[in-house]
Short mmCIF file of the C-alpha atoms (twelve columns), coordinates in Angstrom:
data_MODEL
# 
_entry.id   MODEL 
# 
loop_
_atom_site.group_PDB 
_atom_site.id 
_atom_site.type_symbol 
_atom_site.label_atom_id 
_atom_site.label_alt_id 
_atom_site.label_comp_id 
_atom_site.label_asym_id 
_atom_site.label_seq_id 
_atom_site.Cartn_x 
_atom_site.Cartn_y 
_atom_site.Cartn_z 
_atom_site.pdbx_PDB_model_num 
ATOM 1   C CA . MET A 1   154.466 75.503  68.501 1 
ATOM 2   C CA . LYS A 2   150.980 75.316  66.565 1 
ATOM 3   C CA . SER A 3   150.803 72.884  64.112 1 
ATOM 4   C CA . LEU A 4   149.616 74.027  60.683 1 
ATOM 5   C CA . LYS A 5   145.442 72.249  61.358 1 
ATOM 6   C CA . THR A 6   145.399 74.314  64.662 1 
ATOM 7   C CA . LEU A 7   146.232 77.410  62.702 1 
ATOM 8   C CA . VAL A 8   143.936 76.667  59.676 1 
ATOM 9   C CA . ASN A 9   141.073 76.555  61.907 1 
ATOM 10  C CA . THR A 10  141.786 79.067  64.361 1 
ATOM 11  C CA . ARG A 11  141.140 81.110  61.468 1 
ATOM 12  C CA . ASN A 12  138.076 79.378  60.366 1 
ATOM 13  C CA . ILE A 13  139.748 78.498  57.351 1 
ATOM 14  C CA . SER A 14  137.476 75.414  54.652 1 
ATOM 15  C CA . VAL A 15  140.392 73.158  52.770 1 
ATOM 16  C CA . PRO A 16  139.707 70.346  51.119 1 
ATOM 17  C CA . GLU A 17  140.108 66.863  53.085 1 
ATOM 18  C CA . ASP A 18  143.657 66.321  51.057 1 
ATOM 19  C CA . PHE A 19  144.928 69.424  52.084 1 
ATOM 20  C CA . PHE A 20  146.994 69.088  54.338 1 
ATOM 21  C CA . ALA A 21  148.159 65.825  52.984 1 
ATOM 22  C CA . LYS A 22  149.360 67.479  49.699 1 
ATOM 23  C CA . VAL A 23  150.869 70.838  51.908 1 
ATOM 24  C CA . GLU A 24  153.031 68.500  53.402 1 
ATOM 25  C CA . GLN A 25  154.152 67.214  50.472 1 
ATOM 26  C CA . TYR A 26  154.660 70.882  49.049 1 
ATOM 27  C CA . LYS A 27  156.571 71.488  52.398 1 
ATOM 28  C CA . THR A 28  159.060 68.494  51.673 1 
ATOM 29  C CA . LEU A 29  159.641 69.730  48.839 1 
ATOM 30  C CA . LEU A 30  160.407 73.022  49.735 1 
ATOM 31  C CA . GLU A 31  162.924 72.540  52.189 1 
ATOM 32  C CA . LYS A 32  164.920 69.880  49.877 1 
ATOM 33  C CA . TRP A 33  164.928 72.762  47.228 1 
ATOM 34  C CA . ASN A 34  165.540 75.536  49.412 1 
ATOM 35  C CA . LYS A 35  168.683 74.163  50.830 1 
ATOM 36  C CA . ILE A 36  170.033 74.556  47.530 1 
ATOM 37  C CA . HIS A 37  168.159 77.223  45.418 1 
ATOM 38  C CA . ASN A 38  167.207 79.682  47.987 1 
ATOM 39  C CA . LEU A 39  163.670 79.939  46.702 1 
ATOM 40  C CA . THR A 40  162.442 81.760  49.886 1 
ATOM 41  C CA . GLY A 41  162.881 83.772  52.667 1 
ATOM 42  C CA . ALA A 42  160.884 81.305  55.316 1 
ATOM 43  C CA . LYS A 43  163.514 79.189  56.787 1 
ATOM 44  C CA . THR A 44  161.828 76.903  59.144 1 
ATOM 45  C CA . LEU A 45  158.875 74.940  58.715 1 
ATOM 46  C CA . HIS A 46  157.386 77.278  61.409 1 
ATOM 47  C CA . GLN A 47  157.574 80.246  58.602 1 
ATOM 48  C CA . ILE A 48  156.225 77.901  56.337 1 
ATOM 49  C CA . ASP A 49  153.309 77.120  58.208 1 
ATOM 50  C CA . GLU A 50  152.393 81.113  58.346 1 
ATOM 51  C CA . PHE A 51  153.176 81.484  54.789 1 
ATOM 52  C CA . ILE A 52  150.513 79.105  54.313 1 
ATOM 53  C CA . VAL A 53  147.835 79.993  56.217 1 
ATOM 54  C CA . ASP A 54  148.720 83.611  54.656 1 
ATOM 55  C CA . ALA A 55  147.875 82.797  50.679 1 
ATOM 56  C CA . ILE A 56  144.409 80.636  52.516 1 
ATOM 57  C CA . THR A 57  143.373 82.705  55.098 1 
ATOM 58  C CA . PRO A 58  141.240 85.016  51.753 1 
ATOM 59  C CA . LEU A 59  139.344 81.621  51.387 1 
ATOM 60  C CA . THR A 60  137.122 82.508  54.361 1 
ATOM 61  C CA . PHE A 61  135.805 85.890  52.347 1 
ATOM 62  C CA . LEU A 62  136.589 85.109  48.347 1 
ATOM 63  C CA . PRO A 63  133.369 83.526  46.120 1 
ATOM 64  C CA . ASP A 64  133.679 80.650  44.490 1 
ATOM 65  C CA . ILE A 65  136.327 81.270  41.160 1 
ATOM 66  C CA . LYS A 66  136.656 79.552  37.916 1 
ATOM 67  C CA . LYS A 67  140.126 80.827  36.506 1 
ATOM 68  C CA . ALA A 68  142.926 82.516  38.533 1 
ATOM 69  C CA . MET A 69  146.222 83.562  37.848 1 
ATOM 70  C CA . ASP A 70  148.941 84.287  40.351 1 
ATOM 71  C CA . ILE A 71  151.799 87.290  39.333 1 
ATOM 72  C CA . GLY A 72  154.667 86.989  40.387 1 
ATOM 73  C CA . THR A 73  154.141 83.207  42.142 1 
ATOM 74  C CA . GLY A 74  157.762 83.098  43.951 1 
ATOM 75  C CA . ALA A 75  157.716 79.551  45.846 1 
ATOM 76  C CA . GLY A 76  153.981 78.748  45.857 1 
ATOM 77  C CA . PHE A 77  152.946 82.405  47.754 1 
ATOM 78  C CA . PRO A 78  150.048 82.720  47.598 1 
ATOM 79  C CA . GLY A 79  148.768 80.823  44.037 1 
ATOM 80  C CA . MET A 80  150.544 76.897  44.580 1 
ATOM 81  C CA . ILE A 81  148.874 77.293  47.957 1 
ATOM 82  C CA . LEU A 82  145.329 78.501  46.607 1 
ATOM 83  C CA . ALA A 83  145.737 75.831  44.043 1 
ATOM 84  C CA . ILE A 84  146.042 72.849  46.745 1 
ATOM 85  C CA . ALA A 85  143.768 74.325  48.753 1 
ATOM 86  C CA . MET A 86  140.933 75.281  46.204 1 
ATOM 87  C CA . PRO A 87  141.209 71.921  43.010 1 
ATOM 88  C CA . LYS A 88  137.850 73.707  41.125 1 
ATOM 89  C CA . THR A 89  139.284 76.133  40.205 1 
ATOM 90  C CA . HIS A 90  142.168 76.424  37.751 1 
ATOM 91  C CA . PHE A 91  145.754 78.524  38.243 1 
ATOM 92  C CA . THR A 92  147.599 79.968  35.941 1 
ATOM 93  C CA . LEU A 93  151.116 80.365  37.628 1 
ATOM 94  C CA . VAL A 94  153.439 83.651  36.693 1 
ATOM 95  C CA . GLU A 95  156.911 83.193  37.970 1 
ATOM 96  C CA . PRO A 96  159.830 84.611  35.717 1 
ATOM 97  C CA . LEU A 97  162.749 82.983  37.776 1 
ATOM 98  C CA . SER A 98  163.423 79.910  36.102 1 
ATOM 99  C CA . LYS A 99  164.754 78.123  39.335 1 
ATOM 100 C CA . ARG A 100 161.561 78.819  41.100 1 
ATOM 101 C CA . ALA A 101 159.475 77.792  37.786 1 
ATOM 102 C CA . SER A 102 160.917 74.507  38.012 1 
ATOM 103 C CA . PHE A 103 160.232 74.251  41.239 1 
ATOM 104 C CA . LEU A 104 156.482 75.443  40.849 1 
ATOM 105 C CA . GLN A 105 156.622 72.875  37.680 1 
ATOM 106 C CA . PHE A 106 158.314 69.981  39.763 1 
ATOM 107 C CA . VAL A 107 155.326 70.652  42.623 1 
ATOM 108 C CA . LYS A 108 152.256 70.093  39.842 1 
ATOM 109 C CA . ALA A 109 153.971 67.059  38.553 1 
ATOM 110 C CA . ASP A 110 154.462 65.198  42.460 1 
ATOM 111 C CA . LEU A 111 150.806 66.442  43.885 1 
ATOM 112 C CA . GLY A 112 149.099 65.705  40.874 1 
ATOM 113 C CA . LEU A 113 147.253 68.951  39.947 1 
ATOM 114 C CA . ASP A 114 145.400 69.360  37.140 1 
ATOM 115 C CA . ASN A 115 144.299 72.793  38.028 1 
ATOM 116 C CA . VAL A 116 147.314 74.341  37.822 1 
ATOM 117 C CA . ASP A 117 149.491 76.042  34.570 1 
ATOM 118 C CA . VAL A 118 153.128 77.531  35.851 1 
ATOM 119 C CA . LYS A 119 154.350 79.934  33.143 1 
ATOM 120 C CA . ALA A 120 157.549 80.566  33.280 1 
ATOM 121 C CA . LEU A 121 158.058 84.290  32.233 1 
ATOM 122 C CA . ARG A 122 157.012 88.240  33.195 1 
ATOM 123 C CA . VAL A 123 153.343 88.404  33.157 1 
ATOM 124 C CA . GLU A 124 154.072 91.029  30.639 1 
ATOM 125 C CA . GLN A 125 155.041 88.240  28.708 1 
ATOM 126 C CA . LEU A 126 151.380 86.641  28.783 1 
ATOM 127 C CA . VAL A 127 148.662 86.513  25.691 1 
ATOM 128 C CA . SER A 128 146.062 88.748  27.459 1 
ATOM 129 C CA . GLU A 129 143.138 86.640  28.265 1 
ATOM 130 C CA . PRO A 130 140.324 87.092  31.369 1 
ATOM 131 C CA . TYR A 131 140.902 86.077  34.350 1 
ATOM 132 C CA . ASP A 132 137.920 85.842  37.447 1 
ATOM 133 C CA . LEU A 133 140.767 86.330  40.185 1 
ATOM 134 C CA . ILE A 134 144.348 87.798  39.844 1 
ATOM 135 C CA . THR A 135 146.310 87.897  43.005 1 
ATOM 136 C CA . SER A 136 149.598 88.690  43.810 1 
ATOM 137 C CA . ARG A 137 151.691 88.721  47.057 1 
ATOM 138 C CA . ALA A 138 155.200 90.993  47.347 1 
ATOM 139 C CA . VAL A 139 155.866 91.543  43.939 1 
ATOM 140 C CA . THR A 140 155.463 95.731  43.561 1 
ATOM 141 C CA . ASP A 141 152.979 98.354  44.640 1 
ATOM 142 C CA . THR A 142 149.417 98.574  44.188 1 
ATOM 143 C CA . GLN A 143 149.324 100.954 40.783 1 
ATOM 144 C CA . MET A 144 152.272 98.558  39.467 1 
ATOM 145 C CA . LEU A 145 150.174 95.549  39.640 1 
ATOM 146 C CA . LEU A 146 147.157 97.461  38.281 1 
ATOM 147 C CA . LYS A 147 148.650 98.290  35.403 1 
ATOM 148 C CA . LEU A 148 150.269 94.662  35.465 1 
ATOM 149 C CA . SER A 149 146.491 93.442  35.441 1 
ATOM 150 C CA . GLU A 150 144.939 95.078  33.041 1 
ATOM 151 C CA . PRO A 151 145.187 92.652  29.949 1 
ATOM 152 C CA . PHE A 152 143.424 90.308  32.194 1 
ATOM 153 C CA . CYS A 153 141.072 91.728  33.670 1 
ATOM 154 C CA . ILE A 154 137.018 92.063  33.056 1 
ATOM 155 C CA . GLU A 155 134.053 93.184  34.174 1 
ATOM 156 C CA . GLY A 156 133.587 91.453  37.861 1 
ATOM 157 C CA . THR A 157 137.481 90.225  37.756 1 
ATOM 158 C CA . LEU A 158 138.618 90.386  41.375 1 
ATOM 159 C CA . LEU A 159 142.023 91.327  42.704 1 
ATOM 160 C CA . LEU A 160 143.623 90.174  45.830 1 
ATOM 161 C CA . PHE A 161 146.996 91.667  46.854 1 
ATOM 162 C CA . TYR A 162 148.465 90.404  49.660 1 
ATOM 163 C CA . LYS A 163 150.009 93.627  51.378 1 
ATOM 164 C CA . GLY A 164 151.545 95.301  54.638 1 
ATOM 165 C CA . GLU A 165 150.345 98.751  56.648 1 
ATOM 166 C CA . LYS A 166 151.547 100.437 53.372 1 
ATOM 167 C CA . VAL A 167 148.605 99.408  51.338 1 
ATOM 168 C CA . TYR A 168 146.544 102.684 53.085 1 
ATOM 169 C CA . ASP A 169 149.062 104.464 50.927 1 
ATOM 170 C CA . GLU A 170 148.917 103.115 47.773 1 
ATOM 171 C CA . ILE A 171 145.032 103.045 47.278 1 
ATOM 172 C CA . ASP A 172 142.839 105.707 45.987 1 
ATOM 173 C CA . GLU A 173 138.818 106.938 46.410 1 
ATOM 174 C CA . THR A 174 138.531 105.447 42.159 1 
ATOM 175 C CA . LEU A 175 139.265 102.175 43.392 1 
ATOM 176 C CA . ASP A 176 135.897 99.311  44.507 1 
ATOM 177 C CA . TYR A 177 137.546 98.310  47.143 1 
ATOM 178 C CA . THR A 178 137.568 96.710  50.296 1 
ATOM 179 C CA . ILE A 179 140.577 95.821  53.015 1 
ATOM 180 C CA . ILE A 180 140.851 92.163  54.921 1 
ATOM 181 C CA . GLU A 181 142.444 92.648  58.003 1 
ATOM 182 C CA . ALA A 182 144.270 89.409  59.137 1 
ATOM 183 C CA . GLU A 183 147.359 88.921  61.982 1 
ATOM 184 C CA . ASN A 184 150.311 90.908  60.339 1 
ATOM 185 C CA . ARG A 185 148.557 91.200  56.849 1 
ATOM 186 C CA . HIS A 186 146.128 93.358  54.863 1 
ATOM 187 C CA . TYR A 187 144.116 91.729  51.926 1 
ATOM 188 C CA . LEU A 188 143.339 94.384  49.921 1 
ATOM 189 C CA . LEU A 189 140.063 92.746  47.216 1 
ATOM 190 C CA . ILE A 190 139.676 95.376  44.185 1 
ATOM 191 C CA . LYS A 191 136.365 94.694  41.798 1 
ATOM 192 C CA . ARG A 192 136.656 95.801  38.502 1 
# 
């Protein structure tokens, strides 16, 4: 089985020097918490590695981002992993389930991630403010994500939705979008 470092290098994903050390810390915490709280469907370290690679693959095509929000971060995919990989970007992680939000808060403190805010709320409860990037994975369909993202969009905001093959059924021609296909994933990138 390939190591996380090999998987990342195979995809030519550029990450900061301390990325792998921090991600190992994250994985240890996730494994511990997941036994008690069932935070994610990824049960093995290999599955977690695949989720991590899936989360950071967009680094190969995203521009520099100052401020990002992840809707429905769950156990940290993709928001927490992107925050580790993009230390100069400020991330707001939105997760309404308290056990998951508590885990994210613990990871933030344990890894010393000053670029992360965790909001234990539904995205509809957040105060409207503009973001450069809004991400979401496995939350809802594209139309609903567009609606949920609307209060946080300004001209030029990028929406990055982690989708499966059905993404083609969820988009219409009025959107300014690109679909980047990777192994087992379609990244839907929409520009507002």
